Amino acid sequence: MQRDKSAKLLQNLGLALFLAPALILIGIYIIWPIIMSFDLSLYEWDGVSPQKLYLGLKNWKDLLVDSIFWHAFGNNIKFIFLSIIIEMPIAILIAVLLDRGGKRFDAFKSLFYLPMLMSSVAIGVLFKYIYDPNFGLISGILSFLHLDSLNQDWLGDPNVAFYSVVAVICWQYIPFYMIFFIAALSNIPQELYEAAKIDGATQQQYFWRIELPLLTPSIKTACILSLIGSLKYFDLIYVMTEGGPSNATELMATYMYKNAFASFKMGYGSTIASAMFLIITTAGIFAYFVTRRKEE
Amino acid sequence: MSVLSFCLASVVIYSDRAYSASGATKKIVFWHITTDEVGKKMIQNQVNRFLKAHPDFKVEVVPLQNDSFKTKLKIAMGSNQAPDVFVTWGGGPFFEYVRAGKVKDITAYMNENNYKNRFVEAAFGPITYNKKIWAVPVEGAGVSLVWYNKEIFKKYNLKVPTTYDEFLNIVKTLKSKGIIPITLANKTKWPGCFWYWNLVNKLGGASAFEKAAERTGGSFADQPFIKAGEMLQELVKMGAFPKGFNGLDWDTGQSRMLLYTGKAAMELMGTWQIPIVKAEKKEFYEKKLDFFPFPNIKGGKGDPTSLVGMASSNYYAVTTSCKYPKEAFNMIQYLIDDQAVKERIDYGQIPPVKGLKFTDPMLQKVYNIVTKAKTIQLWWDQYLPPQLAETHKDIVQSLFGLTITPKAAAEKMEKAAKDYFKK
C-alpha cells in the first residue's frame, strides 16, 4: 500500500516535471500578460511614464458607452457572419473537387494554398495597389471591359471599404480551410464510396450523402476557428485601411491598437483588450458547447 | 512558415545593420526614418565619419518607416528597450517622453562653445520644454506648400494663385480639362489635415488654433474652424481630389504616382517632397516640379507670410538610457556638421542652420519663404496631446469623406478638447 502510494507520487512528480517547462512558458507568455492587461485596465497610463493613475472601473464604464467600440464590435459580428458564409462553402467546394481529382490535382493543392503562405502585411500592401482606384488592377480590368461604372472607391468609401477588406481576408483564409477539409476528406474510408458506387450513386449523391455528413464535425470546428479568428482579427485591416475611413472598417483589435499605441491611452487600450478576451472566450466556449450538444 | 519568415527577416535586418566596424565595444543604437536609398546612404556616411573619429564605437543604424516607427518607439520606450538616439518631430508626443523621463536634457551640450547659435532660432520651438532643450534640429525645414506640375500649368495657361479665389478657379479649370486638380493620399489622415490646418491658419491666424489648443479663450467650435470645414468640403464636392483619396496611402507613394504621371496637377505637402521627388523621379523634379505657398483667403486674419509646418522637420534626441550620452550627442553633431549640411542640401533639404546659400533655386526659394515667414504654425498633430491629435485626425478624415458636417465636426473636436483638458 505504502509502496503503491509512493510510486504514484513519483509518477505524478515525473509528470509534473515534464509539464513544467510548458506550464512555465504558458504562464509567463500567455497567462501573466492576460492578468497584467486586466490590471492595467484599471489605470490611466500613457504607456511610457513611470506613474500610473488608479481609476478603478472608470475605463470599463467608459467602454460600455463608447459608441466606436460597439460599432467595431458590430463590424466584428458582421465579419464573422460574412467570413463563415463565404469561406466555408468555397473551401468545401474546392476541397471536394481537389479530393475527387486525386493525385492529378496535387499541384493545385499547393497553388491554391499560396495566399496562406504570404504574410498579411504583404497581402495588405499588395491589395492596396490592386484596389487603387486610379492605377489599380481592378480599375484597370473594369475599364478594359468597359465597365468603368462598376469601379468603386474600394478602400476610401465607408460603404464599400468593409466588403473590400473582407474579400481579401476570405481570399487569404479560404486556402487554410481548404487544406483543413482536404485532410478531413482523406479520412473518409474508401469503402463508403465503393459501397455507394455499387448502389449506383451519382457524383452529387456522393457529396450530399457521404462527404458532407462526414465533414460536419470538421465544418463545426472550422466555424469555431473562424469565429474566434474573426473576433480578434487585426493585421490586414490595419495595413489596408487603419480601421478607416471614418471607422468604417474598425474592428475591436484595431480600435484597441489605436487607443493603446497611437493615442497613448494604454489603460483604455488594455480595457478593450480585456473586454475582447472576455467576449472571445465566452463566444468560444458557447460555440463549443452548442456544437457539441448537437453532435450527441 | 512564420518561423521561417521570421528567420529570413532577421537575416535581412541583421545584414542590413552589420556594417559597423568590428572589434568596437561601445555601441550606440540609432533609429531614424529616412528610408529612401539616397537619404539612407547619406546618414550612414555621416555616421561613418563619427565612427572614424571614434574607433572604439559601433553604431547600429536602423532606418524605419515613418508610421511604424512611431509605434515601435513607443513600445520600446514603454518596455525599456529604447534606442540611444532617435528621430522626433518635437511637440506633444515628444514631450510625453520628456515628461516620462526618457529623454536626456541636452541644454548643457547645446550651450557648449555656443553650439546652439549655429541654428536658426525658430527651430527650437518644438523641442524646448521647461526652458530646456531636448533635441538637436537636424533635418531641413518642413513647411506645407502647394506643389504643382509646371508643365500642366503652362499648357492651360494657369498662373500661380495668390488668393484662394484664384486657386479655386485653377481647380475648376483643371477639372474641366479632365485633370485631377489636387492629389491626396489620406489613409494616414495627416495629409488631409494639412488642408484643414492651412485653411484655419489663413482664416483665423495662428492665434485661432493656439487659443483653442491652449484653452485660453478660444474654442475649436469657433467660426474659422467651421468655415475651414466648409471650404474643405467644397473642394471635395468640386471633385478636386482623386477618386478614393481616403483609402490611398501616402507612405507607399499612391498620391505621388498621380503627380508623376500627370494625371493630377497639385499636392499640398511638406518640403520633404523635394528630396523624395528628386530620389523617385529626377526628371520630374528638374523639369516639372514647382510650388507656391498656400494662398491667402480674402477677409482671413492670417498673416500673408504665415506657414504651417516647422523650421526644422526632424530632430534627434538622446535617451536617458543611453550609456554614452556625450558621444551620442557628438554623433548627432556629425549629422549636421559642415560636410553634412552640404550633403543635406545636395539631397534636397534646407538645414536649420544660419546663413545658407543654395545652388538649387528651388531650395533657395523655400529658404526665402521660410525665413520671411512671421509665423510658422506647428503641425497640429505634433502640437496637440496625442489622444486629442488622433481624435482630430479622425474628424478631419470624416470631413473629407463628407460623413460629418463642418459644424458637427467643429463641435465634436471642441467637446473632445473639453473632455481632455478637464482632467
XYZ file of C-alpha atoms in Angstrom:
719
model
C 0.000 0.000 0.000
C 2.687 2.388 1.141
C 4.726 1.397 -1.837
C 1.872 1.940 -4.247
C 1.366 5.416 -2.917
C 4.979 6.461 -3.236
C 5.155 5.003 -6.732
C 2.125 7.034 -7.683
C 3.651 10.112 -6.127
C 6.821 9.540 -8.058
C 4.865 9.139 -11.239
C 2.967 12.355 -10.619
C 6.179 14.111 -9.841
C 7.589 12.871 -13.118
C 4.559 14.110 -14.980
C 4.796 17.473 -13.284
C 8.443 17.674 -14.191
C 7.710 17.053 -17.854
C 4.847 19.508 -17.904
C 6.680 22.203 -16.013
C 8.560 23.808 -18.925
C 5.397 24.156 -20.957
C 3.432 25.403 -17.966
C 6.063 27.950 -17.093
C 6.186 29.247 -20.661
C 2.410 29.403 -20.920
C 2.329 31.099 -17.553
C 4.861 33.745 -18.453
C 3.850 34.462 -22.014
C 0.107 33.852 -22.009
C -1.480 33.860 -18.590
C 0.586 36.589 -16.960
C 0.059 39.150 -19.777
C -3.677 38.479 -19.616
C -3.682 39.177 -15.902
C -1.488 42.223 -16.482
C -3.834 43.693 -19.045
C -6.795 43.227 -16.730
C -4.792 45.001 -14.077
C -3.810 47.793 -16.478
C -7.440 48.280 -17.427
C -7.965 49.829 -14.007
C -5.445 52.585 -14.629
C -4.961 55.645 -16.693
C -1.495 55.251 -18.160
C 0.184 56.738 -21.223
C 2.333 53.662 -21.736
C 5.591 55.456 -21.130
C 5.725 57.332 -17.871
C 6.592 55.573 -14.598
C 3.430 56.701 -12.839
C 0.005 55.202 -13.387
C -3.189 56.734 -12.123
C -5.620 54.326 -10.499
C -9.153 54.799 -11.820
C -10.999 51.760 -10.597
C -13.683 50.719 -13.052
C -13.908 54.035 -14.883
C -12.363 52.650 -18.073
C -14.899 49.831 -18.079
C -17.758 52.242 -17.599
C -16.439 54.368 -20.448
C -16.192 51.302 -22.630
C -19.844 50.438 -22.094
C -20.914 53.753 -23.606
C -18.146 54.026 -26.204
C -20.044 54.104 -29.469
C -16.948 53.463 -31.577
C -16.150 50.317 -29.626
C -19.651 48.966 -30.123
C -19.557 49.928 -33.767
C -16.287 47.985 -34.037
C -17.881 45.069 -32.210
C -20.742 45.170 -34.692
C -18.226 45.059 -37.515
C -16.662 42.015 -35.885
C -20.048 40.287 -35.809
C -20.678 41.187 -39.447
C -17.232 39.943 -40.231
C -17.841 36.565 -38.508
C -21.041 36.103 -40.440
C -19.537 37.044 -43.798
C -16.385 35.025 -43.392
C -18.296 31.890 -42.436
C -20.848 32.089 -45.218
C -18.216 32.971 -47.828
C -15.207 30.964 -46.746
C -16.813 27.672 -45.755
C -18.795 26.836 -48.925
C -15.950 27.833 -51.210
C -13.383 25.952 -49.168
C -15.589 22.839 -49.100
C -16.214 23.066 -52.814
C -12.538 23.377 -53.664
C -11.611 20.665 -51.196
C -14.148 18.215 -52.662
C -13.062 18.972 -56.209
C -9.397 18.577 -55.389
C -10.110 15.417 -53.440
C -12.003 13.870 -56.348
C -9.138 14.708 -58.651
C -6.774 12.695 -56.518
C -3.075 12.834 -57.276
C -3.557 14.678 -60.556
C -4.610 17.799 -58.644
C -1.753 17.797 -56.155
C -0.168 20.746 -57.886
C -3.377 22.741 -57.440
C -3.388 21.988 -53.740
C -0.059 23.770 -53.417
C -1.085 26.505 -55.797
C -4.349 27.270 -54.021
C -2.556 27.279 -50.701
C -0.234 30.102 -51.750
C -2.221 33.033 -50.281
C -1.940 31.418 -46.872
C 1.841 31.440 -47.168
C 2.105 35.173 -47.673
C 2.338 37.440 -44.680
C -0.764 39.505 -44.056
C 1.210 42.708 -44.280
C 2.480 41.801 -47.749
C -1.045 40.919 -48.825
C -2.290 44.197 -47.429
C 0.241 46.258 -49.341
C -0.389 44.236 -52.481
C -4.131 44.753 -52.349
C -3.721 48.418 -51.568
C -2.256 48.666 -55.051
C -4.779 46.291 -56.578
C -7.623 48.374 -55.155
C -6.060 51.703 -56.145
C -8.973 53.364 -57.967
C -6.629 55.221 -60.306
C -3.880 52.775 -61.179
C -5.097 49.542 -59.620
C -5.566 46.162 -61.223
C -9.298 46.097 -60.583
C -9.982 49.511 -62.048
C -7.758 48.530 -64.964
C -9.689 45.338 -65.642
C -13.010 47.126 -65.320
C -12.009 49.828 -67.731
C -10.650 47.212 -70.154
C -14.059 45.549 -70.075
C -15.743 48.959 -70.481
C -17.340 48.532 -67.079
C -15.976 51.748 -65.600
C -19.283 52.396 -63.933
C -18.634 49.415 -61.669
C -15.362 50.893 -60.482
C -15.612 51.836 -56.847
C -13.631 53.751 -54.345
C -12.713 50.355 -52.917
C -10.921 51.369 -49.752
C -11.917 55.012 -49.417
C -15.696 54.769 -49.434
C -17.053 53.893 -45.982
C -19.869 51.884 -47.562
C -17.567 49.770 -49.698
C -14.331 49.524 -47.738
C -15.550 46.898 -45.296
C -16.537 44.491 -48.051
C -13.329 45.144 -49.983
C -11.312 44.159 -46.956
C -13.494 41.134 -46.194
C -12.959 39.900 -49.744
C -9.200 39.995 -49.282
C -9.388 38.239 -45.935
C -11.551 35.496 -47.441
C -9.055 35.137 -50.253
C -6.358 34.769 -47.633
C -8.145 32.259 -45.427
C -10.043 30.025 -47.845
C -6.835 28.023 -48.508
C -6.490 27.300 -44.812
C -9.974 25.812 -44.585
C -9.478 24.094 -47.917
C -6.492 22.142 -46.560
C -8.423 21.531 -43.378
C -11.290 19.951 -45.325
C -8.992 18.028 -47.661
C -7.453 16.427 -44.607
C -10.901 15.544 -43.299
C -11.962 14.138 -46.668
C -8.919 11.930 -46.863
C -10.108 10.308 -43.649
C -13.333 9.118 -45.235
C -12.944 5.398 -45.792
C -12.739 4.367 -49.422
C -15.239 1.560 -48.771
C -18.062 4.022 -48.396
C -17.522 5.287 -51.919
C -17.260 1.756 -53.216
C -20.473 0.780 -51.487
C -22.163 3.846 -52.911
C -20.857 3.061 -56.336
C -22.373 -0.411 -56.154
C -25.660 1.199 -55.173
C -25.364 3.366 -58.265
C -24.902 6.724 -56.578
C -24.229 9.811 -58.678
C -21.409 12.305 -58.079
C -23.916 14.647 -56.472
C -25.112 11.947 -54.141
C -21.526 11.263 -53.147
C -21.353 14.814 -51.957
C -24.675 15.116 -50.163
C -24.834 11.643 -48.713
C -21.221 10.819 -47.892
C -18.871 13.752 -47.929
C -20.938 16.488 -46.393
C -22.288 14.423 -43.471
C -18.847 13.111 -42.670
C -17.368 16.583 -42.934
C -19.836 18.042 -40.449
C -17.589 17.757 -37.386
C -14.768 19.424 -39.305
C -17.084 22.165 -40.510
C -18.122 22.857 -36.945
C -14.522 23.070 -35.837
C -13.711 25.309 -38.789
C -16.602 27.599 -37.890
C -15.351 27.934 -34.326
C -11.868 28.697 -35.618
C -13.282 31.254 -37.995
C -15.425 32.782 -35.260
C -12.503 33.244 -32.904
C -10.208 34.384 -35.694
C -12.758 36.951 -36.841
C -13.211 38.332 -33.363
C -9.533 39.041 -32.898
C -8.662 39.908 -36.480
C -6.230 42.767 -36.930
C -3.276 42.839 -39.295
C -4.702 43.060 -42.786
C -7.267 45.651 -41.808
C -4.635 47.757 -40.149
C -2.354 47.687 -43.173
C -5.107 48.349 -45.684
C -7.320 50.935 -44.018
C -6.212 51.507 -40.410
C -9.824 50.964 -39.498
C -10.899 53.922 -41.603
C -12.289 55.752 -43.393
C -14.370 57.172 -40.563
C -14.198 53.913 -38.590
C -15.920 52.010 -41.413
C -13.573 49.054 -41.111
C -12.813 49.420 -37.434
C -12.595 46.134 -35.559
C -12.155 45.707 -31.830
C -8.474 44.904 -32.287
C -7.679 47.902 -34.496
C -9.517 50.149 -32.073
C -7.558 48.702 -29.191
C -4.305 49.227 -31.052
C -5.125 52.824 -31.863
C -6.011 53.661 -28.297
C -3.010 51.951 -26.792
C -0.336 52.939 -29.281
C -1.453 55.987 -31.240
C -3.396 57.880 -28.587
C -1.131 56.924 -25.689
C -4.094 55.520 -23.772
C -2.542 52.272 -22.645
C -5.013 51.823 -19.807
C -8.069 52.166 -22.006
C -6.406 50.028 -24.667
C -5.955 47.325 -22.047
C -9.616 47.630 -21.135
C -10.553 46.956 -24.746
C -8.095 44.053 -24.883
C -9.561 42.597 -21.706
C -13.095 43.040 -22.996
C -12.057 41.248 -26.172
C -10.624 38.448 -24.092
C -13.926 38.063 -22.246
C -16.010 38.256 -25.414
C -13.864 35.815 -27.364
C -13.591 33.319 -24.533
C -17.335 33.399 -23.945
C -18.060 33.068 -27.647
C -15.599 30.208 -27.956
C -16.997 28.275 -25.014
C -20.554 28.928 -26.143
C -19.828 27.754 -29.679
C -18.055 24.703 -28.377
C -20.979 23.613 -26.231
C -23.582 24.361 -28.865
C -21.821 22.293 -31.478
C -21.002 19.503 -29.043
C -24.555 19.147 -27.867
C -25.804 18.761 -31.400
C -23.267 16.074 -32.047
C -24.511 13.937 -29.198
C 6.268 29.122 -42.098
C 6.098 32.071 -39.790
C 9.241 30.836 -38.036
C 10.972 30.590 -41.386
C 9.933 34.053 -42.468
C 10.964 35.403 -39.107
C 14.423 33.864 -39.564
C 14.631 35.269 -43.065
C 13.558 38.661 -41.853
C 16.111 38.688 -39.079
C 18.847 37.682 -41.514
C 17.856 40.513 -43.784
C 17.667 43.014 -40.968
C 20.881 41.778 -39.496
C 22.844 42.019 -42.701
C 21.436 45.476 -43.191
C 22.875 46.539 -39.890
C 26.135 44.697 -39.972
C 28.228 47.453 -41.442
C 29.777 48.889 -38.339
C 33.407 48.342 -37.582
C 34.333 45.106 -35.930
C 36.135 44.992 -32.629
C 34.416 48.089 -31.316
C 32.987 47.627 -27.863
C 30.818 50.657 -27.173
C 27.556 50.654 -29.015
C 25.023 53.308 -29.963
C 21.654 52.296 -31.350
C 20.287 54.934 -33.690
C 16.763 54.985 -35.168
C 15.794 57.279 -37.996
C 13.046 57.433 -40.600
C 14.856 58.328 -43.807
C 14.145 55.242 -45.849
C 14.861 56.265 -49.428
C 18.150 54.967 -50.786
C 19.912 58.304 -51.167
C 18.956 59.566 -47.726
C 19.772 56.279 -46.036
C 23.226 56.307 -47.555
C 23.772 59.947 -46.636
C 23.021 59.327 -42.977
C 25.208 56.246 -42.985
C 28.084 58.294 -44.396
C 27.668 60.862 -41.658
C 27.668 58.138 -39.026
C 30.742 56.631 -40.650
C 32.580 59.908 -40.154
C 31.745 59.703 -36.457
C 32.995 56.111 -36.369
C 36.251 57.134 -37.970
C 36.826 59.654 -35.196
C 35.686 57.170 -32.541
C 37.112 53.772 -33.472
C 36.078 52.294 -30.151
C 32.392 52.804 -31.008
C 29.961 50.975 -33.170
C 26.653 52.358 -34.285
C 23.641 50.312 -35.181
C 21.739 52.468 -37.677
C 18.110 51.393 -38.040
C 16.043 53.116 -40.739
C 12.301 52.678 -40.126
C 9.116 53.568 -41.990
C 7.504 56.732 -40.685
C 4.298 55.315 -39.240
C 5.676 52.034 -37.930
C 8.488 53.970 -36.300
C 6.011 55.806 -34.081
C 4.610 52.553 -32.722
C 7.948 50.875 -32.415
C 9.412 53.782 -30.490
C 6.509 53.822 -28.110
C 6.735 50.120 -27.360
C 10.499 50.377 -26.974
C 10.191 53.302 -24.583
C 7.479 51.614 -22.541
C 9.438 48.385 -22.230
C 12.838 49.953 -21.532
C 14.282 48.860 -24.860
C 14.728 52.387 -26.131
C 17.362 53.195 -28.747
C 20.141 55.566 -27.724
C 19.386 58.145 -30.385
C 16.035 58.593 -32.087
C 14.368 60.937 -34.505
C 11.495 63.147 -33.341
C 9.288 65.978 -34.535
C 9.122 67.586 -31.120
C 5.785 68.808 -29.773
C 3.091 66.883 -27.859
C 4.061 63.246 -28.369
C 7.732 64.044 -27.831
C 7.003 65.857 -24.572
C 5.213 62.738 -23.351
C 8.596 61.031 -23.472
C 10.302 64.037 -21.912
C 7.808 64.073 -19.042
C 8.287 60.349 -18.567
C 11.997 60.984 -18.036
C 13.011 59.060 -21.132
C 14.799 61.887 -22.921
C 18.136 63.374 -21.953
C 18.286 67.109 -21.324
C 20.970 68.323 -23.732
C 20.850 72.027 -22.881
C 24.386 71.942 -21.493
C 25.766 70.277 -24.617
C 23.965 72.769 -26.820
C 25.412 75.705 -24.921
C 28.957 74.362 -25.038
C 31.045 76.588 -27.363
C 27.796 78.334 -28.219
C 26.844 75.414 -30.467
C 23.208 76.435 -30.254
C 23.946 79.601 -32.170
C 24.618 77.547 -35.278
C 20.885 77.008 -35.742
C 18.040 79.274 -36.762
C 16.106 80.456 -33.747
C 12.705 79.230 -34.918
C 13.984 75.669 -34.961
C 13.998 75.388 -31.186
C 10.284 75.936 -30.611
C 9.043 72.348 -30.856
C 11.848 70.857 -28.754
C 12.019 73.375 -25.939
C 10.170 72.242 -22.850
C 10.513 73.717 -19.348
C 13.034 76.114 -20.869
C 15.370 73.238 -21.641
C 16.459 71.866 -24.997
C 15.722 68.188 -25.559
C 16.840 67.503 -29.140
C 19.084 68.751 -31.932
C 17.479 70.245 -35.028
C 18.943 68.351 -37.941
C 16.738 67.783 -40.891
C 15.577 70.643 -43.005
C 12.657 72.969 -42.799
C 9.354 71.205 -43.226
C 6.555 73.525 -44.151
C 3.479 72.686 -46.160
C 3.397 74.176 -49.640
C 1.347 73.525 -52.724
C 3.484 71.571 -55.193
C 2.403 71.680 -58.780
C 3.262 70.469 -62.233
C 4.679 73.457 -64.159
C 4.005 71.793 -67.481
C 0.291 71.375 -66.818
C 0.001 74.954 -65.580
C 1.739 76.197 -68.703
C -0.366 74.059 -71.013
C -3.614 75.505 -69.675
C -2.192 78.966 -69.208
C -2.651 78.971 -65.451
C -0.913 81.423 -63.183
C 0.328 80.753 -59.679
C -2.514 81.902 -57.419
C -2.080 84.470 -54.699
C -5.625 84.337 -53.405
C -7.859 81.439 -52.580
C -10.402 82.536 -55.190
C -7.765 82.357 -57.895
C -6.823 78.965 -56.562
C -10.440 77.781 -56.808
C -10.535 78.970 -60.408
C -7.473 76.883 -61.173
C -9.165 73.871 -59.603
C -12.219 74.466 -61.772
C -10.186 74.862 -64.954
C -8.155 71.728 -64.320
C -11.294 69.805 -63.527
C -12.867 70.863 -66.809
C -9.740 69.681 -68.660
C -10.075 66.226 -67.159
C -7.107 66.586 -64.855
C -7.362 65.781 -61.168
C -6.681 69.194 -59.638
C -5.163 68.024 -56.344
C -3.687 64.665 -55.482
C -4.166 63.389 -51.945
C -3.498 60.143 -50.086
C -5.461 60.351 -46.877
C -5.365 56.870 -45.389
C -2.949 58.054 -42.718
C -5.100 61.182 -42.233
C -2.376 63.783 -41.740
C -2.065 64.656 -45.457
C -5.718 65.690 -45.474
C -5.284 67.578 -42.235
C -2.740 69.797 -43.986
C -5.660 71.338 -45.866
C -7.676 71.937 -42.753
C -4.754 73.404 -40.815
C -3.751 75.764 -43.612
C -7.327 76.913 -44.059
C -7.728 77.600 -40.349
C -4.357 79.323 -40.293
C -5.319 81.639 -43.148
C -8.851 82.215 -41.876
C -8.215 82.797 -38.203
C -4.487 83.394 -37.954
C -2.122 81.322 -35.859
C -3.796 82.519 -32.678
C -7.111 80.850 -33.534
C -5.621 77.418 -33.144
C -3.311 78.273 -30.303
C -6.086 79.815 -28.221
C -8.263 76.769 -28.752
C -5.476 74.285 -28.091
C -4.197 76.068 -25.020
C -7.753 76.662 -23.748
C -7.037 80.371 -23.389
C -10.302 81.837 -24.549
C -10.556 80.017 -27.871
C -12.771 77.194 -28.952
C -12.486 74.571 -31.681
C -16.103 75.391 -32.475
C -15.204 78.996 -33.400
C -16.010 80.384 -36.809
C -12.628 79.735 -38.539
C -12.839 76.035 -37.701
C -16.352 75.685 -39.087
C -15.547 77.793 -42.130
C -12.399 75.734 -42.825
C -14.509 72.586 -42.755
C -16.971 74.136 -45.186
C -14.243 75.207 -47.588
C -12.651 71.790 -47.381
C -15.913 70.056 -48.173
C -16.478 72.487 -51.005
C -13.226 71.256 -52.540
C -14.278 67.638 -52.081
C -17.652 68.292 -53.690
C -15.988 70.036 -56.620
C -14.087 66.821 -57.271
C -10.763 68.474 -56.549
C -9.258 65.281 -55.144
C -8.625 61.918 -56.794
C -11.011 59.045 -56.563
C -10.548 57.047 -53.400
C -8.263 59.519 -51.647
C -9.364 58.367 -48.197
C -8.040 54.897 -48.981
C -4.792 55.868 -50.679
C -1.567 55.607 -48.739
C 0.957 58.422 -48.823
C 3.732 56.233 -47.436
C 3.639 53.927 -50.426
C 3.558 56.804 -52.900
C -0.020 56.430 -54.095
C -0.572 60.175 -54.261
C 2.717 60.973 -55.952
C 2.088 58.428 -58.697
C -0.765 60.636 -59.871
C 1.528 63.626 -59.876
C 4.325 61.887 -61.765
C 2.002 60.548 -64.434
C 0.483 63.969 -64.991
C -2.977 62.760 -64.013
C -3.030 65.205 -61.116
C -1.651 68.733 -61.036
C -1.097 69.739 -57.401
C -0.381 68.362 -53.955
C -0.296 70.113 -50.602
C 2.688 68.531 -48.921
C 5.705 69.275 -46.780
C 9.049 70.364 -48.146
C 10.302 66.799 -47.771
C 8.635 66.490 -51.146
C 11.870 67.870 -52.651
C 14.275 65.058 -51.713
C 11.577 62.452 -52.247
C 10.678 63.576 -55.754
C 14.361 64.030 -56.538
C 15.061 60.474 -55.458
C 11.982 58.910 -57.012
C 11.700 60.761 -60.288
C 14.602 63.018 -61.029
C 13.452 64.321 -64.399
C 10.095 65.267 -62.947
C 11.893 67.217 -60.251
C 14.118 69.026 -62.720
C 11.589 69.832 -65.414
C 8.132 69.926 -63.920
C 8.061 70.455 -60.172
C 7.445 73.842 -58.603
C 5.492 75.172 -55.664
C 3.582 78.100 -54.246
C 2.676 78.917 -50.647
C -0.868 78.266 -49.510
C -2.960 81.095 -50.998
C -4.351 83.817 -48.770
C -8.053 83.973 -48.148
C -9.903 87.238 -48.656
C -11.043 88.528 -45.285
C -8.960 85.973 -43.433
C -6.993 87.056 -40.395
C -3.916 85.023 -41.204
C -0.646 86.789 -41.870
C 0.139 86.608 -45.604
C 3.599 85.198 -44.915
C 2.405 82.642 -42.386
C 3.059 78.961 -42.936
C 2.091 75.654 -41.394
C 4.934 73.355 -40.506
C 8.210 73.772 -38.739
C 11.594 75.369 -39.266
C 13.286 72.013 -38.847
C 11.333 68.912 -39.708
C 13.285 66.261 -37.861
C 15.196 66.451 -34.631
C 17.420 63.919 -32.975
C 17.208 63.209 -29.270
C 19.277 61.132 -26.872
C 17.528 58.834 -24.418
C 18.295 58.707 -20.720
C 19.048 55.006 -21.066
C 21.967 55.785 -23.377
C 25.260 54.784 -21.773
C 27.348 57.278 -23.726
C 25.220 60.442 -23.964
C 28.179 62.702 -24.702
C 29.308 60.580 -27.644
C 25.734 60.068 -28.796
C 25.318 63.825 -28.891
C 28.604 64.054 -30.747
C 27.324 61.536 -33.276
C 24.276 63.728 -33.860
C 26.623 66.660 -34.465
C 28.127 64.687 -37.327
C 24.656 64.574 -38.877
C 24.658 68.365 -39.155
C 28.331 69.372 -39.376
C 29.521 71.499 -42.300
C 30.049 68.470 -44.506
C 26.605 67.153 -43.555
C 24.985 70.499 -44.332
C 26.467 70.273 -47.840
C 25.243 66.706 -48.218
C 21.789 67.617 -46.986
C 21.471 70.498 -49.413
C 22.507 68.200 -52.253
C 19.921 65.750 -51.028
C 17.312 68.492 -51.252
C 16.898 69.658 -47.683
C 17.129 73.089 -46.156
C 19.142 72.542 -42.986
C 18.029 74.585 -39.960
C 21.390 76.318 -39.938
C 22.040 80.040 -40.214
C 23.421 81.790 -43.282
C 22.891 79.291 -46.065
C 23.257 79.705 -49.804
C 21.867 77.305 -52.336
C 22.722 76.452 -55.899
C 19.359 74.775 -56.391
C 16.859 77.629 -57.000
C 14.005 75.550 -55.580
C 15.754 75.283 -52.223
C 16.676 78.949 -52.246
C 13.023 79.792 -52.860
C 11.856 77.673 -49.937
C 14.586 79.112 -47.715
C 13.473 82.624 -48.543
C 9.858 81.868 -47.809
C 10.690 80.164 -44.531
C 12.989 82.917 -43.310
C 10.460 85.557 -44.320
C 7.561 83.889 -42.514
C 6.333 85.803 -39.496
C 4.689 82.729 -38.003
C 5.145 79.049 -38.616
C 2.201 77.193 -37.156
C 3.407 73.822 -35.861
C 1.620 70.739 -37.258
C -1.418 70.309 -35.058
C -0.871 66.601 -34.563
C 2.536 67.423 -33.111
C 1.236 70.315 -31.074
C -1.781 68.595 -29.531
C -1.558 65.844 -26.941
C -1.538 62.512 -28.835
C -5.006 61.419 -27.750
C -6.586 64.633 -28.950
C -4.483 64.592 -32.107
C -5.859 61.154 -33.025
C -9.426 62.284 -32.460
C -8.790 65.379 -34.535
C -7.326 63.416 -37.431
C -10.315 61.056 -37.427
C -12.684 64.019 -37.512
C -10.896 65.636 -40.442
C -10.907 62.357 -42.351
C -14.661 62.212 -41.828
C -14.934 65.792 -43.105
C -13.156 64.681 -46.255
C -15.441 61.675 -46.504
C -18.467 64.002 -46.207
C -19.802 61.871 -43.384
C -19.901 64.752 -40.909
C -20.973 68.372 -41.283
C -18.401 71.126 -40.675
C -20.383 72.385 -37.708
C -20.718 68.958 -36.125
C -17.023 68.324 -36.759
C -16.004 71.532 -35.037
C -18.288 70.809 -32.097
C -17.022 67.255 -31.788
C -13.451 68.488 -31.619
C -14.350 71.121 -29.061
C -16.056 68.513 -26.919
C -13.026 66.223 -27.152
C -10.744 69.088 -26.138
C -13.007 69.971 -23.226
C -13.133 66.381 -22.046
C -9.396 66.043 -22.314
C -8.327 69.219 -20.568
C -10.869 68.990 -17.790
C -8.965 66.022 -16.478
